[in-house]
Amino acid sequence: METVTEKTKVLKASARKLRKVAVLGSGVMGSRIACHFANIGVEALLLDIVPRDLPEDKKSDKKARNSIVDGALASTLKSNPSAIYDKAFASRIETGNFEDDFEKIGEADLILEAVVENLDIKKKVFTQVDQYRKKGSIVASNTSGIPINSMLEDRSDDFKTHFLGWHFFNPPRYLKLLEIIPTPETAPEVVDFSMEYGSKHLGKTTVLCKDTPAFIANRIGVFSIMAIFHVMKEMDMTIEEVDALTGPVSGRPKSATFRTADVVGIDTLVKVANNAYNDCTEDESRDLFKIPDFVDKLVENKWLGDKSGQGFYKKTKDADGKKEILTLDLNTLEYRPKQRAKFATLETAKALDGLKERLKALHAGKDKAAEFMNKLSQMLFAYASNRVPEIADELYKVDDALRAGFGWELGPYEIWDVLGVERTVKAMKEAGKAPAKWVEEMLESGNTSFYKVVDGVKKYYDQESKSYKAIPGQEAFIKLDNLRGQKPVWSNSGATLHDLGDGVLNLEFHTKMNSLGGEVLEGINKTIDIAENEGWKGLVLGNDGSNFSAGANLAMIFMFAIEQEFDELEFAIRRFQNTIMRVRYSDIPVVACPHGMTLGGGCELTMHSDKVVASAETYIGLVEVGVGLIPAGGGTKEFTLRASDTYRSGDVELNRLQEKFINIATAKVATSAYEAKNMDILRKEDLIVVNSDRVIKEAKNEVIRLFELGYTRPIERTDIKVHGKTALGPLYSGSYGFHFGKYASAHDMKIANKIAFVMSGGDLSAATKVSETYLLDLEREAFLSLLGEKKTLERVQSILKTGKPLRN
């Protein structure tokens, strides 16, 4: 019998389509899952129970009978951050109730259960599902802890072969993990489809899990939190000290440990820990899942975190009515003002660039902070190694789950590699925390790391075969980290040029926040030179940082402005404009890959690329007004050009210009790539990819496509229609109205008038067609004039010092 290849599996998985899904249960998870399916264009049916206490005259009222589901969805659609890419997408969700509308699940290709975590209730729901579902439809449970196999009792054979766990993490739009948990009865093609669909369409890191307590992410992640609780009490550390060490400095989310617990809900954390303690009877670290006394006390007091208004932190107001955040003292269980964590090791680590260097520094110190980090890491490494093969046969799945589900930059085994496996194991043994036997066997065989990259392919150590194997599915992604062991085509201190293969280059920025300073501008120009002169097909502008680019180098601009070096400033701005325009007018196709924050100059760079392949999670806009300036890297010019391109005979043209003017004057930022299309920051032909890991690969494909179509350098535009004084009047009136209505300060009004002047083409007496160069000159002049304003310099200084905009 012929073995089914990976390619055949993918083809079979791709043959199944999800045109409609039914989500059963509209709570926090159910309604958000329905929204995320709506995000990707799938019709969703969202059902919940009929209220039990309906008055007699409302029992036949459909609106009243749907009040639970409609209320839950309405609340979700108002949530911040938003659960949906574009509010218009909510029309893809139909609501109903279990009594009147359950038979509609027969139209669904996927039925996803998200009711309360009670096995008996779930079984009752699945009895109904089995009755109404169509044969071949997938049935999935979003349970976070109930064994998947326990839900199969009394189910039909077709149900059993199409049933498995789809465990989303909250919020489903933003957290990338989707754990797929099959049962022994689940058909292989259903598992393959779930893995492929979750990754390609839902944008998830799909991790195949065993049906073990808490699956992978919660098992390891909650262990890590419980370990922190126990170690900090043992070492008498404060909440602030722990959060300072377990936040971004060590590659964890900004919410660190205790803020995360408040957001998730302390009762939820306790429930998962209790389940792990009750279910993991053979776990060597079972006692660590026992809830500490101080956590029990919080639950007893109903101090459950954000949902109750207080938990480990408490938001309040001081005597002057100013917002203040208090911290719980774990010794007295009373709230007190926040205190700053003070450790030499912490300060040393903060000063370092790169997570790997920070991690080494945090563990190499001689103070209490380093002792805490070493104890915690040793416990984590020992626990994670003992979970393979219990919860996962392959160690990379553990890392994938923790990165995608808990927001860690590196998973446990990746951190272990950074710290040095040999050195760390020796220290672990000395501390009585020896790792699993297979780790020691790995070292004895001469293998000293869990991962290695060979010819751009990342491989993991497989403890079963005692060899390195390629992580499957890499062909769908391009990971720049895997290319860093190779010699770059070119590099400087702010950018690196990689060969992506097939004649395509990629320029990666690695300045702070990927800001566009002199090194990056040099990189862009040098790259285009190399590509044009050496026969490359084209260029991708992409990186795998948290953000594409936060914009221009403000610190440099501020320094020149303070020293009144206006010739230097004029040169720097002209160079920026010329570089952006070279991206537009080069002999090679340039494709940008925005993701995360793509602000100011990053937005301008994106808007001038030949094509954009954007992550759906792109937060993009021209935000220069916030620092007292106008977009001067072509952004104001480009919005004027795009407005001009929409003018049609008989249209009221000023309305279209005004929309673009308002976007710049209010520093509006799109909260998704879809919203960016509505704002005309992204064009109709630009692509949106839900899975951010696939963006660079898709961008490479676009470069090749443009090249093979016979790419020709565009002709610089000289036909941009501007309206002169005809537009200036209404736009000036609008900015005055905002000022006198107290929506904008006098300085805001001055900036808005500068934007209006550029977008009108100056004070021309009649509508005229102008060139891009003409508008760029106006941009640059306005930008320089604002840098001579005291209030602008105050705004720039505020951003540089505090990271917060100043309204003056």
PDB file of C-alpha atoms in Angstrom, residues 386-517:
ATOM      1  CA  ASN A 386       9.422  15.573  31.503  1.00  0.00           C
ATOM      2  CA  ARG A 387       6.330  16.373  29.439  1.00  0.00           C
ATOM      3  CA  VAL A 388       7.907  14.938  26.281  1.00  0.00           C
ATOM      4  CA  PRO A 389       6.541  12.533  25.135  1.00  0.00           C
ATOM      5  CA  GLU A 390       3.627  12.728  27.617  1.00  0.00           C
ATOM      6  CA  ILE A 391       1.877  15.760  26.102  1.00  0.00           C
ATOM      7  CA  ALA A 392       3.740  15.969  22.776  1.00  0.00           C
ATOM      8  CA  ASP A 393       6.056  13.596  20.951  1.00  0.00           C
ATOM      9  CA  GLU A 394       8.030  16.472  19.433  1.00  0.00           C
ATOM     10  CA  LEU A 395       9.600  19.214  21.542  1.00  0.00           C
ATOM     11  CA  TYR A 396       9.007  21.963  18.946  1.00  0.00           C
ATOM     12  CA  LYS A 397       5.263  21.693  19.619  1.00  0.00           C
ATOM     13  CA  VAL A 398       5.835  22.824  23.200  1.00  0.00           C
ATOM     14  CA  ASP A 399       7.693  25.916  21.995  1.00  0.00           C
ATOM     15  CA  ASP A 400       5.079  26.656  19.327  1.00  0.00           C
ATOM     16  CA  ALA A 401       2.277  26.423  21.898  1.00  0.00           C
ATOM     17  CA  LEU A 402       3.914  28.724  24.454  1.00  0.00           C
ATOM     18  CA  ARG A 403       4.845  31.333  21.886  1.00  0.00           C
ATOM     19  CA  ALA A 404       1.439  31.387  20.243  1.00  0.00           C
ATOM     20  CA  GLY A 405      -0.747  30.851  23.323  1.00  0.00           C
ATOM     21  CA  PHE A 406       1.083  32.802  26.027  1.00  0.00           C
ATOM     22  CA  GLY A 407       2.851  35.365  23.876  1.00  0.00           C
ATOM     23  CA  TRP A 408       6.382  34.271  24.756  1.00  0.00           C
ATOM     24  CA  GLU A 409       8.995  35.362  22.209  1.00  0.00           C
ATOM     25  CA  LEU A 410      10.879  32.105  22.759  1.00  0.00           C
ATOM     26  CA  GLY A 411       9.580  28.763  23.990  1.00  0.00           C
ATOM     27  CA  PRO A 412      11.189  26.775  26.857  1.00  0.00           C
ATOM     28  CA  TYR A 413      13.522  24.746  24.624  1.00  0.00           C
ATOM     29  CA  GLU A 414      14.540  27.827  22.642  1.00  0.00           C
ATOM     30  CA  ILE A 415      15.406  29.649  25.889  1.00  0.00           C
ATOM     31  CA  TRP A 416      17.317  26.584  27.039  1.00  0.00           C
ATOM     32  CA  ASP A 417      19.404  26.684  23.860  1.00  0.00           C
ATOM     33  CA  VAL A 418      20.175  30.380  24.420  1.00  0.00           C
ATOM     34  CA  LEU A 419      21.439  29.734  27.957  1.00  0.00           C
ATOM     35  CA  GLY A 420      23.467  26.693  26.892  1.00  0.00           C
ATOM     36  CA  VAL A 421      22.062  23.225  27.472  1.00  0.00           C
ATOM     37  CA  GLU A 422      25.270  21.670  28.857  1.00  0.00           C
ATOM     38  CA  ARG A 423      25.942  24.488  31.307  1.00  0.00           C
ATOM     39  CA  THR A 424      22.328  24.693  32.420  1.00  0.00           C
ATOM     40  CA  VAL A 425      21.924  20.934  32.954  1.00  0.00           C
ATOM     41  CA  LYS A 426      25.015  20.930  35.174  1.00  0.00           C
ATOM     42  CA  ALA A 427      23.518  23.742  37.297  1.00  0.00           C
ATOM     43  CA  MET A 428      20.138  21.977  37.384  1.00  0.00           C
ATOM     44  CA  LYS A 429      21.696  18.795  38.757  1.00  0.00           C
ATOM     45  CA  GLU A 430      23.542  20.771  41.415  1.00  0.00           C
ATOM     46  CA  ALA A 431      20.236  22.366  42.432  1.00  0.00           C
ATOM     47  CA  GLY A 432      18.417  18.998  42.511  1.00  0.00           C
ATOM     48  CA  LYS A 433      16.299  19.752  39.421  1.00  0.00           C
ATOM     49  CA  ALA A 434      17.646  17.238  36.920  1.00  0.00           C
ATOM     50  CA  PRO A 435      15.977  17.178  33.488  1.00  0.00           C
ATOM     51  CA  ALA A 436      14.384  14.152  31.845  1.00  0.00           C
ATOM     52  CA  LYS A 437      16.712  11.279  30.997  1.00  0.00           C
ATOM     53  CA  TRP A 438      16.423  11.865  27.233  1.00  0.00           C
ATOM     54  CA  VAL A 439      18.060  15.307  27.618  1.00  0.00           C
ATOM     55  CA  GLU A 440      21.087  13.781  29.328  1.00  0.00           C
ATOM     56  CA  GLU A 441      21.242  11.093  26.621  1.00  0.00           C
ATOM     57  CA  MET A 442      21.186  13.841  23.991  1.00  0.00           C
ATOM     58  CA  LEU A 443      24.201  15.520  25.594  1.00  0.00           C
ATOM     59  CA  GLU A 444      26.040  12.237  26.025  1.00  0.00           C
ATOM     60  CA  SER A 445      25.687  11.581  22.279  1.00  0.00           C
ATOM     61  CA  GLY A 446      27.446  14.864  21.516  1.00  0.00           C
ATOM     62  CA  ASN A 447      24.335  16.875  20.605  1.00  0.00           C
ATOM     63  CA  THR A 448      24.332  20.098  22.618  1.00  0.00           C
ATOM     64  CA  SER A 449      21.242  21.938  21.376  1.00  0.00           C
ATOM     65  CA  PHE A 450      17.565  21.247  20.790  1.00  0.00           C
ATOM     66  CA  TYR A 451      17.531  23.093  17.457  1.00  0.00           C
ATOM     67  CA  LYS A 452      19.883  23.741  14.585  1.00  0.00           C
ATOM     68  CA  VAL A 453      19.509  25.337  11.170  1.00  0.00           C
ATOM     69  CA  VAL A 454      20.904  23.474   8.160  1.00  0.00           C
ATOM     70  CA  ASP A 455      20.812  25.216   4.755  1.00  0.00           C
ATOM     71  CA  GLY A 456      18.029  27.518   5.935  1.00  0.00           C
ATOM     72  CA  VAL A 457      15.909  24.631   7.304  1.00  0.00           C
ATOM     73  CA  LYS A 458      15.217  24.561  11.036  1.00  0.00           C
ATOM     74  CA  LYS A 459      15.581  21.123  12.627  1.00  0.00           C
ATOM     75  CA  TYR A 460      14.642  19.870  16.083  1.00  0.00           C
ATOM     76  CA  TYR A 461      16.126  17.079  18.175  1.00  0.00           C
ATOM     77  CA  ASP A 462      13.880  14.008  18.116  1.00  0.00           C
ATOM     78  CA  GLN A 463      14.383  12.043  21.331  1.00  0.00           C
ATOM     79  CA  GLU A 464      12.864   8.884  19.838  1.00  0.00           C
ATOM     80  CA  SER A 465      15.263   8.524  16.890  1.00  0.00           C
ATOM     81  CA  LYS A 466      18.077  10.436  18.645  1.00  0.00           C
ATOM     82  CA  SER A 467      18.543  12.554  15.527  1.00  0.00           C
ATOM     83  CA  TYR A 468      17.595  15.970  14.131  1.00  0.00           C
ATOM     84  CA  LYS A 469      14.479  16.228  11.965  1.00  0.00           C
ATOM     85  CA  ALA A 470      13.124  19.117   9.924  1.00  0.00           C
ATOM     86  CA  ILE A 471      10.126  20.872  11.474  1.00  0.00           C
ATOM     87  CA  PRO A 472       7.281  20.011   9.076  1.00  0.00           C
ATOM     88  CA  GLY A 473       5.402  22.643   7.085  1.00  0.00           C
ATOM     89  CA  GLN A 474       8.307  25.095   6.741  1.00  0.00           C
ATOM     90  CA  GLU A 475       7.801  25.311   2.983  1.00  0.00           C
ATOM     91  CA  ALA A 476       4.760  27.564   3.634  1.00  0.00           C
ATOM     92  CA  PHE A 477       6.856  30.122   5.515  1.00  0.00           C
ATOM     93  CA  ILE A 478      10.047  32.124   5.204  1.00  0.00           C
ATOM     94  CA  LYS A 479      11.665  32.646   8.592  1.00  0.00           C
ATOM     95  CA  LEU A 480      14.404  35.266   8.428  1.00  0.00           C
ATOM     96  CA  ASP A 481      15.844  33.844  11.632  1.00  0.00           C
ATOM     97  CA  ASN A 482      16.719  30.699   9.671  1.00  0.00           C
ATOM     98  CA  LEU A 483      18.737  32.798   7.188  1.00  0.00           C
ATOM     99  CA  ARG A 484      20.863  34.581   9.757  1.00  0.00           C
ATOM    100  CA  GLY A 485      23.462  31.839   9.828  1.00  0.00           C
ATOM    101  CA  GLN A 486      24.171  32.473   6.153  1.00  0.00           C
ATOM    102  CA  LYS A 487      26.330  35.270   4.788  1.00  0.00           C
ATOM    103  CA  PRO A 488      24.058  38.205   3.892  1.00  0.00           C
ATOM    104  CA  VAL A 489      24.140  39.787   0.461  1.00  0.00           C
ATOM    105  CA  TRP A 490      24.862  43.098   2.189  1.00  0.00           C
ATOM    106  CA  SER A 491      24.418  44.623   5.645  1.00  0.00           C
ATOM    107  CA  ASN A 492      25.070  47.645   7.816  1.00  0.00           C
ATOM    108  CA  SER A 493      24.212  48.469  11.441  1.00  0.00           C
ATOM    109  CA  GLY A 494      20.524  49.064  10.682  1.00  0.00           C
ATOM    110  CA  ALA A 495      19.583  46.674   7.897  1.00  0.00           C
ATOM    111  CA  THR A 496      20.455  43.291   6.419  1.00  0.00           C
ATOM    112  CA  LEU A 497      19.887  42.140   2.870  1.00  0.00           C
ATOM    113  CA  HIS A 498      18.989  38.439   2.553  1.00  0.00           C
ATOM    114  CA  ASP A 499      18.782  36.188  -0.494  1.00  0.00           C
ATOM    115  CA  LEU A 500      15.320  34.561  -0.373  1.00  0.00           C
ATOM    116  CA  GLY A 501      16.142  32.329  -3.325  1.00  0.00           C
ATOM    117  CA  ASP A 502      14.711  32.340  -6.857  1.00  0.00           C
ATOM    118  CA  GLY A 503      16.330  35.728  -7.536  1.00  0.00           C
ATOM    119  CA  VAL A 504      14.428  37.635  -4.823  1.00  0.00           C
ATOM    120  CA  LEU A 505      16.018  39.828  -2.138  1.00  0.00           C
ATOM    121  CA  ASN A 506      14.644  40.787   1.274  1.00  0.00           C
ATOM    122  CA  LEU A 507      15.732  43.881   3.197  1.00  0.00           C
ATOM    123  CA  GLU A 508      15.256  43.466   6.946  1.00  0.00           C
ATOM    124  CA  PHE A 509      15.370  46.458   9.323  1.00  0.00           C
ATOM    125  CA  HIS A 510      16.749  45.950  12.827  1.00  0.00           C
ATOM    126  CA  THR A 511      16.929  49.408  14.358  1.00  0.00           C
ATOM    127  CA  LYS A 512      14.974  50.200  17.546  1.00  0.00           C
ATOM    128  CA  MET A 513      11.272  49.823  16.662  1.00  0.00           C
ATOM    129  CA  ASN A 514      12.568  49.418  13.072  1.00  0.00           C
ATOM    130  CA  SER A 515      12.730  53.212  12.785  1.00  0.00           C
ATOM    131  CA  LEU A 516      13.802  54.585   9.402  1.00  0.00           C
ATOM    132  CA  GLY A 517      17.081  56.337  10.176  1.00  0.00           C
TER     133      GLY A 517
END
